[in-house]
PDB file of C-alpha atoms in Angstrom:
ATOM      1  CA  MET A   1      15.387  -0.827  53.414  1.00 58.00           C
ATOM      2  CA  LYS A   2      16.465  -3.976  55.245  1.00 76.00           C
ATOM      3  CA  LEU A   3      19.837  -5.676  56.343  1.00 81.00           C
ATOM      4  CA  VAL A   4      21.766  -7.097  53.485  1.00 85.00           C
ATOM      5  CA  TRP A   5      24.840  -9.322  54.281  1.00 89.00           C
ATOM      6  CA  SER A   6      27.844  -8.619  52.425  1.00 93.00           C
ATOM      7  CA  PRO A   7      30.584 -11.304  52.645  1.00 94.00           C
ATOM      8  CA  GLU A   8      33.744  -9.215  51.617  1.00 96.00           C
ATOM      9  CA  PRO A   9      33.986  -6.936  54.906  1.00 95.00           C
ATOM     10  CA  ALA A  10      32.720 -10.017  56.941  1.00 96.00           C
ATOM     11  CA  LEU A  11      35.743 -12.135  55.726  1.00 96.00           C
ATOM     12  CA  LYS A  12      38.147  -9.238  56.062  1.00 96.00           C
ATOM     13  CA  ALA A  13      36.956  -8.369  59.575  1.00 96.00           C
ATOM     14  CA  TYR A  14      37.263 -12.159  60.551  1.00 94.00           C
ATOM     15  CA  ILE A  15      40.800 -11.993  59.447  1.00 95.00           C
ATOM     16  CA  GLU A  16      41.643  -9.040  60.993  1.00 95.00           C
ATOM     17  CA  THR A  17      40.053  -9.616  64.644  1.00 94.00           C
ATOM     18  CA  VAL A  18      41.715 -13.202  64.749  1.00 92.00           C
ATOM     19  CA  LYS A  19      45.258 -11.357  63.926  1.00 90.00           C
ATOM     20  CA  SER A  20      44.511  -8.809  66.601  1.00 90.00           C
ATOM     21  CA  CYS A  21      42.913 -11.260  69.378  1.00 87.00           C
ATOM     22  CA  GLU A  22      45.679 -13.960  69.378  1.00 82.00           C
ATOM     23  CA  ILE A  23      46.569 -13.194  72.902  1.00 76.00           C
ATOM     24  CA  PHE A  24      43.156 -13.052  74.109  1.00 72.00           C
ATOM     25  CA  GLN A  25      41.299 -16.166  75.346  1.00 60.00           C
ATOM     26  CA  GLU A  26      37.627 -16.631  73.835  1.00 54.00           C
ATOM     27  CA  SER A  27      38.748 -14.797  70.893  1.00 58.00           C
ATOM     28  CA  SER A  28      36.102 -17.157  69.078  1.00 85.00           C
ATOM     29  CA  VAL A  29      33.310 -14.794  70.286  1.00 91.00           C
ATOM     30  CA  ALA A  30      34.983 -11.855  69.046  1.00 94.00           C
ATOM     31  CA  GLU A  31      35.768 -13.109  65.771  1.00 94.00           C
ATOM     32  CA  LEU A  32      32.080 -14.452  65.097  1.00 95.00           C
ATOM     33  CA  LEU A  33      30.711 -10.901  66.120  1.00 96.00           C
ATOM     34  CA  SER A  34      33.385  -9.096  64.290  1.00 96.00           C
ATOM     35  CA  ALA A  35      32.249 -10.785  61.127  1.00 97.00           C
ATOM     36  CA  MET A  36      28.601 -10.174  61.479  1.00 96.00           C
ATOM     37  CA  ALA A  37      28.654  -6.413  62.371  1.00 97.00           C
ATOM     38  CA  ALA A  38      31.036  -6.219  59.286  1.00 97.00           C
ATOM     39  CA  GLY A  39      28.890  -8.778  57.232  1.00 96.00           C
ATOM     40  CA  TRP A  40      25.635  -6.941  57.976  1.00 94.00           C
ATOM     41  CA  LYS A  41      27.173  -3.371  57.271  1.00 95.00           C
ATOM     42  CA  ALA A  42      26.099  -2.064  60.580  1.00 96.00           C
ATOM     43  CA  ASN A  43      25.912   1.653  60.538  1.00 96.00           C
ATOM     44  CA  LEU A  44      25.767   1.606  64.497  1.00 97.00           C
ATOM     45  CA  ILE A  45      26.999  -1.122  66.805  1.00 98.00           C
ATOM     46  CA  VAL A  46      26.781  -0.321  70.269  1.00 98.00           C
ATOM     47  CA  GLU A  47      27.812  -2.812  73.100  1.00 97.00           C
ATOM     48  CA  THR A  48      27.701  -2.369  76.963  1.00 96.00           C
ATOM     49  CA  TRP A  49      30.668  -2.825  78.953  1.00 94.00           C
ATOM     50  CA  SER A  50      31.655  -2.851  82.799  1.00 88.00           C
ATOM     51  CA  HIS A  51      35.067  -3.322  84.574  1.00 86.00           C
ATOM     52  CA  GLY A  52      36.474  -6.769  84.617  1.00 85.00           C
ATOM     53  CA  GLY A  53      34.828  -7.490  81.339  1.00 86.00           C
ATOM     54  CA  VAL A  54      36.407  -9.575  78.172  1.00 86.00           C
ATOM     55  CA  ILE A  55      37.936  -6.875  75.921  1.00 91.00           C
ATOM     56  CA  ALA A  56      38.434  -9.184  72.764  1.00 93.00           C
ATOM     57  CA  THR A  57      34.671  -8.706  72.005  1.00 94.00           C
ATOM     58  CA  SER A  58      35.341  -4.819  72.117  1.00 95.00           C
ATOM     59  CA  ILE A  59      38.367  -5.273  69.702  1.00 95.00           C
ATOM     60  CA  GLY A  60      36.600  -7.357  67.336  1.00 95.00           C
ATOM     61  CA  LEU A  61      33.510  -4.755  67.149  1.00 97.00           C
ATOM     62  CA  ALA A  62      36.037  -2.075  66.755  1.00 97.00           C
ATOM     63  CA  ILE A  63      37.364  -3.584  63.665  1.00 97.00           C
ATOM     64  CA  ALA A  64      34.024  -4.324  62.301  1.00 97.00           C
ATOM     65  CA  SER A  65      32.857  -0.679  62.450  1.00 97.00           C
ATOM     66  CA  ARG A  66      35.821   0.349  60.118  1.00 96.00           C
ATOM     67  CA  HIS A  67      35.454  -2.652  57.570  1.00 97.00           C
ATOM     68  CA  ALA A  68      31.482  -1.597  57.702  1.00 96.00           C
ATOM     69  CA  GLY A  69      32.200   2.163  57.814  1.00 95.00           C
ATOM     70  CA  GLY A  70      29.723   2.519  60.833  1.00 95.00           C
ATOM     71  CA  ARG A  71      30.156   4.059  64.543  1.00 96.00           C
ATOM     72  CA  HIS A  72      31.440   2.073  67.045  1.00 97.00           C
ATOM     73  CA  VAL A  73      29.872   3.092  70.604  1.00 97.00           C
ATOM     74  CA  CYS A  74      30.481   1.366  74.223  1.00 97.00           C
ATOM     75  CA  ILE A  75      28.164   1.824  77.063  1.00 97.00           C
ATOM     76  CA  VAL A  76      29.811   1.871  80.638  1.00 96.00           C
ATOM     77  CA  PRO A  77      28.141   2.270  83.825  1.00 93.00           C
ATOM     78  CA  ASP A  78      30.851   4.344  85.648  1.00 94.00           C
ATOM     79  CA  GLU A  79      34.114   6.472  85.221  1.00 95.00           C
ATOM     80  CA  ARG A  80      36.439   3.764  86.616  1.00 94.00           C
ATOM     81  CA  SER A  81      35.103   1.692  83.819  1.00 94.00           C
ATOM     82  CA  ARG A  82      35.395   4.192  81.280  1.00 95.00           C
ATOM     83  CA  THR A  83      39.215   4.629  82.129  1.00 95.00           C
ATOM     84  CA  ASP A  84      40.067   1.023  82.334  1.00 95.00           C
ATOM     85  CA  TYR A  85      38.051   0.563  78.962  1.00 95.00           C
ATOM     86  CA  ALA A  86      40.042   3.478  77.289  1.00 95.00           C
ATOM     87  CA  LYS A  87      43.468   2.426  78.504  1.00 94.00           C
ATOM     88  CA  VAL A  88      43.035  -0.970  77.143  1.00 92.00           C
ATOM     89  CA  MET A  89      41.419  -0.191  73.735  1.00 95.00           C
ATOM     90  CA  GLY A  90      44.064   2.335  73.298  1.00 94.00           C
ATOM     91  CA  GLU A  91      46.502  -0.027  73.598  1.00 92.00           C
ATOM     92  CA  ALA A  92      45.291  -1.836  70.996  1.00 90.00           C
ATOM     93  CA  GLY A  93      45.298   0.870  68.897  1.00 91.00           C
ATOM     94  CA  MET A  94      41.435   1.261  68.870  1.00 92.00           C
ATOM     95  CA  LEU A  95      39.452   4.716  69.493  1.00 88.00           C
ATOM     96  CA  PRO A  96      36.086   3.642  70.241  1.00 87.00           C
ATOM     97  CA  GLU A  97      33.302   6.360  71.342  1.00 95.00           C
ATOM     98  CA  ILE A  98      32.616   5.572  75.042  1.00 97.00           C
ATOM     99  CA  ILE A  99      29.562   6.797  77.093  1.00 97.00           C
ATOM    100  CA  VAL A 100      28.977   6.626  80.455  1.00 96.00           C
ATOM    101  CA  GLY A 101      25.694   6.070  81.787  1.00 94.00           C
ATOM    102  CA  GLU A 102      22.826   2.945  82.592  1.00 93.00           C
ATOM    103  CA  PRO A 103      22.768   1.114  79.563  1.00 93.00           C
ATOM    104  CA  GLU A 104      19.082   1.086  79.084  1.00 91.00           C
ATOM    105  CA  GLU A 105      19.075   5.053  79.260  1.00 92.00           C
ATOM    106  CA  VAL A 106      21.857   5.444  76.942  1.00 94.00           C
ATOM    107  CA  THR A 107      20.274   3.322  74.225  1.00 92.00           C
ATOM    108  CA  GLU A 108      17.096   4.765  74.429  1.00 88.00           C
ATOM    109  CA  ARG A 109      18.906   7.924  73.150  1.00 92.00           C
ATOM    110  CA  LEU A 110      21.021   6.404  70.589  1.00 95.00           C
ATOM    111  CA  ASP A 111      18.585   6.180  67.514  1.00 94.00           C
ATOM    112  CA  GLY A 112      18.941   3.834  64.568  1.00 95.00           C
ATOM    113  CA  ILE A 113      21.256   0.987  66.313  1.00 96.00           C
ATOM    114  CA  ASP A 114      21.534  -2.023  64.002  1.00 95.00           C
ATOM    115  CA  PHE A 115      23.872  -3.968  65.718  1.00 98.00           C
ATOM    116  CA  LEU A 116      23.429  -4.466  69.741  1.00 97.00           C
ATOM    117  CA  VAL A 117      25.769  -6.665  72.151  1.00 97.00           C
ATOM    118  CA  VAL A 118      24.647  -6.733  75.771  1.00 95.00           C
ATOM    119  CA  ASP A 119      26.211  -8.831  78.443  1.00 92.00           C
ATOM    120  CA  SER A 120      23.573 -11.357  80.352  1.00 91.00           C
ATOM    121  CA  ARG A 121      24.956 -11.378  83.358  1.00 88.00           C
ATOM    122  CA  GLN A 122      24.243  -7.491  83.903  1.00 87.00           C
ATOM    123  CA  LYS A 123      21.559  -6.293  85.442  1.00 81.00           C
ATOM    124  CA  ASP A 124      18.432  -5.307  83.549  1.00 86.00           C
ATOM    125  CA  PHE A 125      20.117  -6.418  80.468  1.00 91.00           C
ATOM    126  CA  ALA A 126      16.697  -7.299  78.738  1.00 91.00           C
ATOM    127  CA  ARG A 127      15.009  -4.110  79.433  1.00 91.00           C
ATOM    128  CA  VAL A 128      18.250  -2.890  77.493  1.00 93.00           C
ATOM    129  CA  LEU A 129      17.180  -4.754  74.431  1.00 93.00           C
ATOM    130  CA  ARG A 130      13.657  -3.692  74.987  1.00 90.00           C
ATOM    131  CA  LEU A 131      14.512   0.228  75.112  1.00 90.00           C
ATOM    132  CA  ALA A 132      16.806   0.130  72.316  1.00 92.00           C
ATOM    133  CA  LYS A 133      15.979   2.329  69.377  1.00 92.00           C
ATOM    134  CA  LEU A 134      16.584   0.338  66.405  1.00 93.00           C
ATOM    135  CA  SER A 135      17.103   1.043  62.507  1.00 93.00           C
ATOM    136  CA  SER A 136      14.475   1.112  60.500  1.00 91.00           C
ATOM    137  CA  ARG A 137      16.226  -1.358  58.308  1.00 91.00           C
ATOM    138  CA  GLY A 138      16.310  -4.058  61.076  1.00 92.00           C
ATOM    139  CA  ALA A 139      18.917  -4.704  63.482  1.00 95.00           C
ATOM    140  CA  VAL A 140      20.804  -8.192  65.175  1.00 96.00           C
ATOM    141  CA  LEU A 141      20.775  -8.543  68.749  1.00 96.00           C
ATOM    142  CA  MET A 142      23.337 -10.364  70.897  1.00 95.00           C
ATOM    143  CA  CYS A 143      23.662 -11.586  74.510  1.00 94.00           C
ATOM    144  CA  LYS A 144      26.741 -12.682  75.289  1.00 92.00           C
ATOM    145  CA  ASN A 145      27.506 -14.993  78.385  1.00 90.00           C
ATOM    146  CA  ALA A 146      24.088 -16.306  77.377  1.00 90.00           C
ATOM    147  CA  ASN A 147      24.653 -19.793  79.767  1.00 88.00           C
ATOM    148  CA  SER A 148      23.681 -16.949  82.751  1.00 77.00           C
ATOM    149  CA  LYS A 149      20.218 -15.845  81.334  1.00 75.00           C
ATOM    150  CA  THR A 150      17.308 -16.552  83.497  1.00 69.00           C
ATOM    151  CA  SER A 151      15.161 -19.370  82.321  1.00 66.00           C
ATOM    152  CA  SER A 152      12.455 -16.718  81.923  1.00 72.00           C
ATOM    153  CA  PHE A 153      14.106 -14.714  79.155  1.00 83.00           C
ATOM    154  CA  ARG A 154      12.279 -15.262  75.622  1.00 86.00           C
ATOM    155  CA  TRP A 155      13.162 -12.965  72.709  1.00 89.00           C
ATOM    156  CA  ARG A 156       9.206 -12.529  71.697  1.00 84.00           C
ATOM    157  CA  GLY A 157       8.740 -11.328  75.393  1.00 81.00           C
ATOM    158  CA  VAL A 158      11.656  -8.698  75.237  1.00 82.00           C
ATOM    159  CA  LEU A 159      10.158  -7.546  71.465  1.00 80.00           C
ATOM    160  CA  GLU A 160       6.444  -7.727  71.660  1.00 67.00           C
ATOM    161  CA  GLU A 161       6.199  -4.514  73.533  1.00 57.00           C
ATOM    162  CA  GLY A 162       7.579  -2.412  70.592  1.00 58.00           C
ATOM    163  CA  SER A 163       7.473  -2.236  66.919  1.00 68.00           C
ATOM    164  CA  CYS A 164       9.992  -4.810  66.691  1.00 77.00           C
ATOM    165  CA  ARG A 165       9.140  -8.573  64.612  1.00 85.00           C
ATOM    166  CA  LEU A 166      11.502 -11.106  65.706  1.00 89.00           C
ATOM    167  CA  VAL A 167      12.492 -12.555  62.175  1.00 91.00           C
ATOM    168  CA  ARG A 168      14.745 -15.284  63.355  1.00 92.00           C
ATOM    169  CA  SER A 169      16.856 -16.430  66.569  1.00 93.00           C
ATOM    170  CA  VAL A 170      19.562 -18.821  67.551  1.00 93.00           C
ATOM    171  CA  PHE A 171      21.579 -19.754  70.474  1.00 92.00           C
ATOM    172  CA  LEU A 172      25.276 -21.052  69.910  1.00 92.00           C
ATOM    173  CA  PRO A 173      27.523 -22.662  72.393  1.00 91.00           C
ATOM    174  CA  VAL A 174      30.139 -20.363  71.594  1.00 89.00           C
ATOM    175  CA  GLY A 175      32.397 -19.114  74.376  1.00 86.00           C
ATOM    176  CA  LYS A 176      29.897 -18.706  77.371  1.00 88.00           C
ATOM    177  CA  GLY A 177      26.750 -18.773  75.155  1.00 91.00           C
ATOM    178  CA  LEU A 178      25.532 -16.393  72.736  1.00 93.00           C
ATOM    179  CA  ASP A 179      21.753 -16.063  71.913  1.00 94.00           C
ATOM    180  CA  ILE A 180      21.302 -14.106  68.723  1.00 95.00           C
ATOM    181  CA  ALA A 181      18.278 -12.438  67.086  1.00 95.00           C
ATOM    182  CA  HIS A 182      17.662 -10.656  63.534  1.00 94.00           C
ATOM    183  CA  VAL A 183      14.612  -8.531  64.171  1.00 93.00           C
ATOM    184  CA  ALA A 184      12.652  -6.191  61.525  1.00 90.00           C
ATOM    185  CA  VAL A 185      10.903  -3.096  62.580  1.00 81.00           C
ATOM    186  CA  SER A 186       7.752  -2.820  61.576  1.00 69.00           C
ATOM    187  CA  GLY A 187       5.852   0.259  61.841  1.00 56.00           C
ATOM    188  CA  GLY A 188       8.277   2.663  63.607  1.00 45.00           C
ATOM    189  CA  ASN A 189       6.743   5.122  66.446  1.00 40.00           C
ATOM    190  CA  SER A 190       4.167   6.450  64.199  1.00 36.00           C
ATOM    191  CA  GLY A 191       1.455   3.399  64.892  1.00 37.00           C
ATOM    192  CA  PRO A 192      -0.678   1.232  62.291  1.00 38.00           C
ATOM    193  CA  ASN A 193      -2.275   4.492  60.602  1.00 39.00           C
ATOM    194  CA  LYS A 194       1.241   4.303  58.578  1.00 39.00           C
ATOM    195  CA  THR A 195       0.079   1.651  56.288  1.00 40.00           C
ATOM    196  CA  GLU A 196      -3.372   2.739  56.006  1.00 43.00           C
ATOM    197  CA  LYS A 197      -4.870   2.384  52.636  1.00 48.00           C
ATOM    198  CA  ARG A 198      -6.227   5.718  50.853  1.00 50.00           C
ATOM    199  CA  TRP A 199      -8.695   6.095  48.327  1.00 51.00           C
ATOM    200  CA  ILE A 200      -7.663   8.403  45.272  1.00 55.00           C
ATOM    201  CA  LYS A 201     -10.192   9.644  42.502  1.00 52.00           C
ATOM    202  CA  HIS A 202      -8.648  10.079  39.202  1.00 52.00           C
ATOM    203  CA  ILE A 203     -10.593  11.576  36.336  1.00 59.00           C
ATOM    204  CA  ASP A 204      -9.894  10.931  32.458  1.00 58.00           C
ATOM    205  CA  LYS A 205      -9.938  14.016  30.557  1.00 58.00           C
ATOM    206  CA  GLN A 206     -10.521  12.372  27.310  1.00 60.00           C
ATOM    207  CA  SER A 207     -13.226  10.463  28.242  1.00 59.00           C
ATOM    208  CA  GLY A 208     -14.301  12.223  31.406  1.00 57.00           C
ATOM    209  CA  GLU A 209     -14.587   8.728  32.812  1.00 59.00           C
ATOM    210  CA  GLU A 210     -14.395   9.362  36.988  1.00 55.00           C
ATOM    211  CA  HIS A 211     -12.037   6.033  38.607  1.00 51.00           C
ATOM    212  CA  VAL A 212     -11.471   5.497  42.179  1.00 49.00           C
ATOM    213  CA  ILE A 213      -8.168   3.621  43.204  1.00 52.00           C
ATOM    214  CA  ARG A 214      -7.247   1.965  46.336  1.00 49.00           C
ATOM    215  CA  LYS A 215      -3.618   3.268  47.060  1.00 50.00           C
TER     216      LYS A 215
END
């Protein structure tokens, strides 16, 4: 299986996010991410957030999860962030799942992530991307506030140690910068033996001939 684009939920999520985020600045980022997450029919949308962060993106992702029929999880570093996040999202009519903990540790426990949004201003954001357990369908990885990323950041460098293959990446000058990567998962955790060829012996009952087939 692989991620398949569906324009209808993308459009519906985009329009709803536009209406819901009219009072927020930088809503263009929220609209884009919402449309992308819904359009890719993400089953597990995960984001990182901390006290003082922009909330519009979270609203967009929550809307996307409804249209995609998926799950929206927000990882926050402490109880203060959890309280602030829950209050603002509740006022917006959203009830996302909130997990308190270090992002790299939490994403390593969440299996099947297919849409991940991290803040490039946060410490060890690249490690979060590297350790995330992605869906077998592949995933879309997103760095917001990408203008603040270190010059040494490279998608291939982040993904090369795992079982992920970079399909394509793009930088968009939206908001404070969005760096986006579409990745495929090849081989999983089972290693190269998973795709090893096998020899199968077949005997024709009528002729008695023996055939050896590589499958």
